[in-house]
N, CA, C and O atoms as a Tinker XYZ file with bonds, in Angstrom:
   248  protein
     1  N      0.850000   -1.168000    0.000000    73     2
     2  CA     0.000000    0.000000    0.000000    64     1     3
     3  C      0.899000    1.235000    0.000000    63     2     4     5
     4  O      1.864000    1.303000    0.761000    81     3
     5  N      0.588000    2.191000   -0.835000    73     3     6
     6  CA     1.395000    3.408000   -0.907000    64     5     7
     7  C      1.123000    4.281000    0.316000    63     6     8     9
     8  O      0.122000    4.108000    1.012000    81     7
     9  N      2.040000    5.228000    0.561000    73     7    10
    10  CA     1.864000    6.121000    1.715000    64     9    11
    11  C      0.589000    6.942000    1.574000    63    10    12    13
    12  O     -0.116000    7.182000    2.555000    81    11
    13  N      0.298000    7.371000    0.350000    73    11    14
    14  CA    -0.913000    8.160000    0.129000    64    13    15
    15  C     -2.153000    7.325000    0.442000    63    14    16    17
    16  O     -3.085000    7.805000    1.087000    81    15
    17  N     -2.159000    6.078000   -0.017000    73    15    18
    18  CA    -3.300000    5.197000    0.254000    64    17    19
    19  C     -3.407000    4.905000    1.741000    63    18    20    21
    20  O     -4.505000    4.855000    2.294000    81    19
    21  N     -2.259000    4.711000    2.387000    73    19    22
    22  CA    -2.260000    4.455000    3.831000    64    21    23
    23  C     -2.812000    5.654000    4.581000    63    22    24    25
    24  O     -3.601000    5.498000    5.513000    81    23
    25  N     -2.400000    6.854000    4.176000    73    23    26
    26  CA    -2.870000    8.070000    4.827000    64    25    27
    27  C     -4.374000    8.216000    4.661000    63    26    28    29
    28  O     -5.070000    8.601000    5.600000    81    27
    29  N     -4.870000    7.914000    3.488000    73    27    30
    30  CA    -6.297000    8.036000    3.242000    64    29    31
    31  C     -7.083000    6.977000    4.001000    63    30    32    33
    32  O     -8.206000    7.239000    4.432000    81    31
    33  N     -6.520000    5.794000    4.172000    73    31    34
    34  CA    -7.265000    4.707000    4.807000    64    33    35
    35  C     -7.416000    4.893000    6.313000    63    34    36    37
    36  O     -8.460000    4.547000    6.865000    81    35
    37  N     -6.416000    5.424000    6.984000    73    35    38
    38  CA    -6.534000    5.555000    8.441000    64    37    39
    39  C     -6.548000    6.996000    8.930000    63    38    40    41
    40  O     -6.653000    7.226000   10.135000    81    39
    41  N     -6.448000    7.944000    8.059000    73    39    42
    42  CA    -6.578000    9.339000    8.445000    64    41    43
    43  C     -5.331000    9.994000    8.995000    63    42    44    45
    44  O     -5.384000   11.166000    9.367000    81    43
    45  N     -4.207000    9.294000    9.064000    73    43    46
    46  CA    -2.970000    9.920000    9.535000    64    45    47
    47  C     -1.792000    9.324000    8.795000    63    46    48    49
    48  O     -1.839000    8.191000    8.316000    81    47
    49  N     -0.744000   10.106000    8.713000    73    47    50
    50  CA     0.447000    9.655000    7.995000    64    49    51
    51  C      1.315000    8.787000    8.891000    63    50    52    53
    52  O      1.178000    8.802000   10.114000    81    51
    53  N      2.198000    8.040000    8.275000    73    51    54
    54  CA     3.122000    7.195000    9.034000    64    53    55
    55  C      4.025000    8.052000    9.912000    63    54    56    57
    56  O      4.340000    7.667000   11.038000    81    55
    57  N      4.446000    9.217000    9.405000    73    55    58
    58  CA     5.309000   10.088000   10.207000    64    57    59
    59  C      4.546000   10.659000   11.399000    63    58    60    61
    60  O      5.123000   10.851000   12.469000    81    59
    61  N      3.259000   10.931000   11.224000    73    59    62
    62  CA     2.437000   11.410000   12.337000    64    61    63
    63  C      2.275000   10.350000   13.403000    63    62    64    65
    64  O      2.309000   10.645000   14.598000    81    63
    65  N      2.098000    9.116000   12.968000    73    63    66
    66  CA     1.986000    8.000000   13.906000    64    65    67
    67  C      3.294000    7.805000   14.656000    63    66    68    69
    68  O      3.295000    7.571000   15.864000    81    67
    69  N      4.402000    7.902000   13.938000    73    67    70
    70  CA     5.717000    7.754000   14.557000    64    69    71
    71  C      5.938000    8.839000   15.613000    63    70    72    73
    72  O      6.459000    8.563000   16.693000    81    71
    73  N      5.545000   10.058000   15.300000    73    71    74
    74  CA     5.695000   11.164000   16.248000    64    73    75
    75  C      4.829000   10.928000   17.484000    63    74    76    77
    76  O      5.260000   11.193000   18.606000    81    75
    77  N      3.623000   10.437000   17.281000    73    75    78
    78  CA     2.732000   10.139000   18.399000    64    77    79
    79  C      3.329000    9.063000   19.300000    63    78    80    81
    80  O      3.278000    9.185000   20.523000    81    79
    81  N      3.888000    8.021000   18.714000    73    79    82
    82  CA     4.513000    6.949000   19.489000    64    81    83
    83  C      5.678000    7.500000   20.305000    63    82    84    85
    84  O      5.840000    7.141000   21.471000    81    83
    85  N      6.487000    8.365000   19.709000    73    83    86
    86  CA     7.614000    8.966000   20.433000    64    85    87
    87  C      7.125000    9.784000   21.627000    63    86    88    89
    88  O      7.712000    9.727000   22.708000    81    87
    89  N      6.052000   10.542000   21.427000    73    87    90
    90  CA     5.508000   11.352000   22.514000    64    89    91
    91  C      4.959000   10.476000   23.641000    63    90    92    93
    92  O      5.149000   10.784000   24.818000    81    91
    93  N      4.285000    9.395000   23.282000    73    91    94
    94  CA     3.752000    8.480000   24.292000    64    93    95
    95  C      4.869000    7.782000   25.060000    63    94    96    97
    96  O      4.762000    7.581000   26.270000    81    95
    97  N      5.937000    7.415000   24.363000    73    95    98
    98  CA     7.073000    6.780000   25.031000    64    97    99
    99  C      7.721000    7.740000   26.023000    63    98   100   101
   100  O      8.085000    7.343000   27.129000    81    99
   101  N      7.865000    9.000000   25.627000    73    99   102
   102  CA     8.458000    9.993000   26.525000    64   101   103
   103  C      7.573000   10.192000   27.761000    63   102   104   105
   104  O      8.075000   10.261000   28.883000    81   103
   105  N      6.265000   10.283000   27.553000    73   103   106
   106  CA     5.343000   10.455000   28.674000    64   105   107
   107  C      5.410000    9.262000   29.620000    63   106   108   109
   108  O      5.371000    9.429000   30.839000    81   107
   109  N      5.510000    8.064000   29.062000    73   107   110
   110  CA     5.602000    6.854000   29.887000    64   109   111
   111  C      6.877000    6.875000   30.724000    63   110   112   113
   112  O      6.843000    6.572000   31.916000    81   111
   113  N      8.004000    7.231000   30.104000    73   111   114
   114  CA     9.269000    7.291000   30.846000    64   113   115
   115  C      9.191000    8.317000   31.972000    63   114   116   117
   116  O      9.720000    8.090000   33.061000    81   115
   117  N      8.533000    9.442000   31.712000    73   115   118
   118  CA     8.396000   10.468000   32.739000    64   117   119
   119  C      7.541000    9.962000   33.905000    63   118   120   121
   120  O      7.843000   10.253000   35.062000    81   119
   121  N      6.491000    9.219000   33.614000    73   119   122
   122  CA     5.647000    8.657000   34.670000    64   121   123
   123  C      6.415000    7.638000   35.504000    63   122   124   125
   124  O      6.288000    7.612000   36.729000    81   123
   125  N      7.213000    6.799000   34.844000    73   123   126
   126  CA     8.021000    5.814000   35.569000    64   125   127
   127  C      9.010000    6.527000   36.483000    63   126   128   129
   128  O      9.226000    6.102000   37.618000    81   127
   129  N      9.604000    7.598000   35.999000    73   127   130
   130  CA    10.543000    8.367000   36.822000    64   129   131
   131  C      9.834000    8.957000   38.045000    63   130   132   133
   132  O     10.387000    8.953000   39.145000    81   131
   133  N      8.619000    9.459000   37.854000    73   131   134
   134  CA     7.859000   10.020000   38.967000    64   133   135
   135  C      7.585000    8.966000   40.030000    63   134   136   137
   136  O      7.751000    9.224000   41.222000    81   135
   137  N      7.169000    7.786000   39.604000    73   135   138
   138  CA     6.900000    6.702000   40.555000    64   137   139
   139  C      8.180000    6.310000   41.290000    63   138   140   141
   140  O      8.155000    6.082000   42.499000    81   139
   141  N      9.288000    6.231000   40.571000    73   139   142
   142  CA    10.564000    5.886000   41.205000    64   141   143
   143  C     10.941000    6.933000   42.252000    63   142   144   145
   144  O     11.434000    6.587000   43.325000    81   143
   145  N     10.712000    8.208000   41.947000    73   143   146
   146  CA    11.008000    9.270000   42.909000    64   145   147
   147  C     10.112000    9.171000   44.138000    63   146   148   149
   148  O     10.579000    9.345000   45.263000    81   147
   149  N      8.824000    8.894000   43.928000    73   147   150
   150  CA     7.915000    8.741000   45.065000    64   149   151
   151  C      8.363000    7.593000   45.959000    63   150   152   153
   152  O      8.364000    7.718000   47.184000    81   151
   153  N      8.741000    6.482000   45.352000    73   151   154
   154  CA     9.204000    5.338000   46.143000    64   153   155
   155  C     10.469000    5.673000   46.917000    63   154   156   157
   156  O     10.588000    5.343000   48.097000    81   155
   157  N     11.412000    6.328000   46.254000    73   155   158
   158  CA    12.662000    6.691000   46.923000    64   157   159
   159  C     12.402000    7.643000   48.082000    63   158   160   161
   160  O     12.993000    7.499000   49.152000    81   159
   161  N     11.527000    8.608000   47.877000    73   159   162
   162  CA    11.229000    9.570000   48.936000    64   161   163
   163  C     10.467000    8.935000   50.089000    63   162   164   165
   164  O     10.579000    9.391000   51.227000    81   163
   165  N      9.700000    7.898000   49.814000    73   163   166
   166  CA     8.959000    7.248000   50.897000    64   165   167
   167  C      9.863000    6.358000   51.737000    63   166   168   169
   168  O      9.556000    6.096000   52.901000    81   167
   169  N     10.957000    5.894000   51.177000    73   167   170
   170  CA    11.886000    5.022000   51.895000    64   169   171
   171  C     12.921000    5.840000   52.659000    63   170   172   173
   172  O     13.268000    5.503000   53.791000    81   171
   173  N     13.409000    6.897000   52.054000    73   171   174
   174  CA    14.475000    7.716000   52.639000    64   173   175
   175  C     13.891000    9.046000   53.115000    63   174   176   177
   176  O     14.116000   10.094000   52.507000    81   175
   177  N     13.144000    8.981000   54.206000    73   175   178
   178  CA    12.519000   10.188000   54.737000    64   177   179
   179  C     13.573000   11.078000   55.379000    63   178   180   181
   180  O     14.509000   10.599000   56.019000    81   179
   181  N     13.403000   12.376000   55.196000    73   179   182
   182  CA    14.367000   13.332000   55.715000    64   181   183
   183  C     13.605000   14.578000   56.140000    63   182   184   185
   184  O     12.551000   14.886000   55.586000    81   183
   185  N     14.129000   15.280000   57.104000    73   183   186
   186  CA    13.516000   16.533000   57.499000    64   185   187
   187  C     13.063000   16.521000   58.944000    63   186   188   189
   188  O     13.287000   15.559000   59.679000    81   187
   189  N     12.418000   17.614000   59.336000    73   187   190
   190  CA    12.026000   17.853000   60.716000    64   189   191
   191  C     11.042000   16.798000   61.213000    63   190   192   193
   192  O     11.175000   16.314000   62.337000    81   191
   193  N     10.062000   16.436000   60.397000    73   191   194
   194  CA     9.019000   15.504000   60.821000    64   193   195
   195  C      9.278000   14.078000   60.351000    63   194   196   197
   196  O      8.357000   13.261000   60.358000    81   195
   197  N     10.477000   13.763000   59.950000    73   195   198
   198  CA    10.776000   12.454000   59.362000    64   197   199
   199  C     10.448000   11.307000   60.305000    63   198   200   201
   200  O      9.837000   10.324000   59.885000    81   199
   201  N     10.838000   11.411000   61.566000    73   199   202
   202  CA    10.586000   10.316000   62.511000    64   201   203
   203  C      9.093000   10.114000   62.739000    63   202   204   205
   204  O      8.619000    8.982000   62.831000    81   203
   205  N      8.366000   11.203000   62.829000    73   203   206
   206  CA     6.912000   11.113000   63.008000    64   205   207
   207  C      6.260000   10.437000   61.800000    63   206   208   209
   208  O      5.380000    9.591000   61.955000    81   207
   209  N      6.686000   10.807000   60.630000    73   207   210
   210  CA     6.146000   10.210000   59.405000    64   209   211
   211  C      6.521000    8.736000   59.326000    63   210   212   213
   212  O      5.696000    7.910000   58.934000    81   211
   213  N      7.752000    8.395000   59.693000    73   211   214
   214  CA     8.187000    6.991000   59.681000    64   213   215
   215  C      7.307000    6.140000   60.590000    63   214   216   217
   216  O      6.876000    5.055000   60.201000    81   215
   217  N      7.040000    6.630000   61.798000    73   215   218
   218  CA     6.199000    5.878000   62.732000    64   217   219
   219  C      4.782000    5.719000   62.188000    63   218   220   221
   220  O      4.190000    4.643000   62.270000    81   219
   221  N      4.255000    6.792000   61.638000    73   219   222
   222  CA     2.902000    6.751000   61.093000    64   221   223
   223  C      2.796000    5.754000   59.942000    63   222   224   225
   224  O      1.833000    4.992000   59.857000    81   223
   225  N      3.787000    5.765000   59.065000    73   223   226
   226  CA     3.794000    4.818000   57.950000    64   225   227
   227  C      3.937000    3.388000   58.447000    63   226   228   229
   228  O      3.286000    2.480000   57.930000    81   227
   229  N      4.776000    3.187000   59.438000    73   227   230
   230  CA     4.977000    1.846000   59.987000    64   229   231
   231  C      3.681000    1.309000   60.593000    63   230   232   233
   232  O      3.369000    0.127000   60.446000    81   231
   233  N      2.930000    2.167000   61.269000    73   231   234
   234  CA     1.648000    1.755000   61.845000    64   233   235
   235  C      0.645000    1.393000   60.759000    63   234   236   237
   236  O     -0.121000    0.441000   60.913000    81   235
   237  N      0.644000    2.140000   59.669000    73   235   238
   238  CA    -0.288000    1.876000   58.571000    64   237   239
   239  C      0.037000    0.576000   57.850000    63   238   240   241
   240  O     -0.864000   -0.114000   57.372000    81   239
   241  N      1.306000    0.245000   57.771000    73   239   242
   242  CA     1.732000   -0.936000   57.021000    64   241   243
   243  C      1.517000   -2.206000   57.822000    63   242   244   245
   244  O      1.099000   -3.227000   57.276000    81   243
   245  N      1.802000   -2.145000   59.116000    73   243   246
   246  CA     1.699000   -3.368000   59.932000    64   245   247
   247  C      0.340000   -3.536000   60.559000    63   246   248
   248  O      0.104000   -4.513000   61.270000    81   247
């Protein structure tokens, strides 16, 4: 199937689809990074209220 026929059949070009896939991959990587940061911050608590937060989390988990 030619590119023109492909574009007409599904309403978008192959390059547009490729760009969309790249954008989705970048968004996914950013979400994974956010989750990794949340996990790291929940394990390595720091600051004035760190001990209080640690105890509270420990009570919720056990």
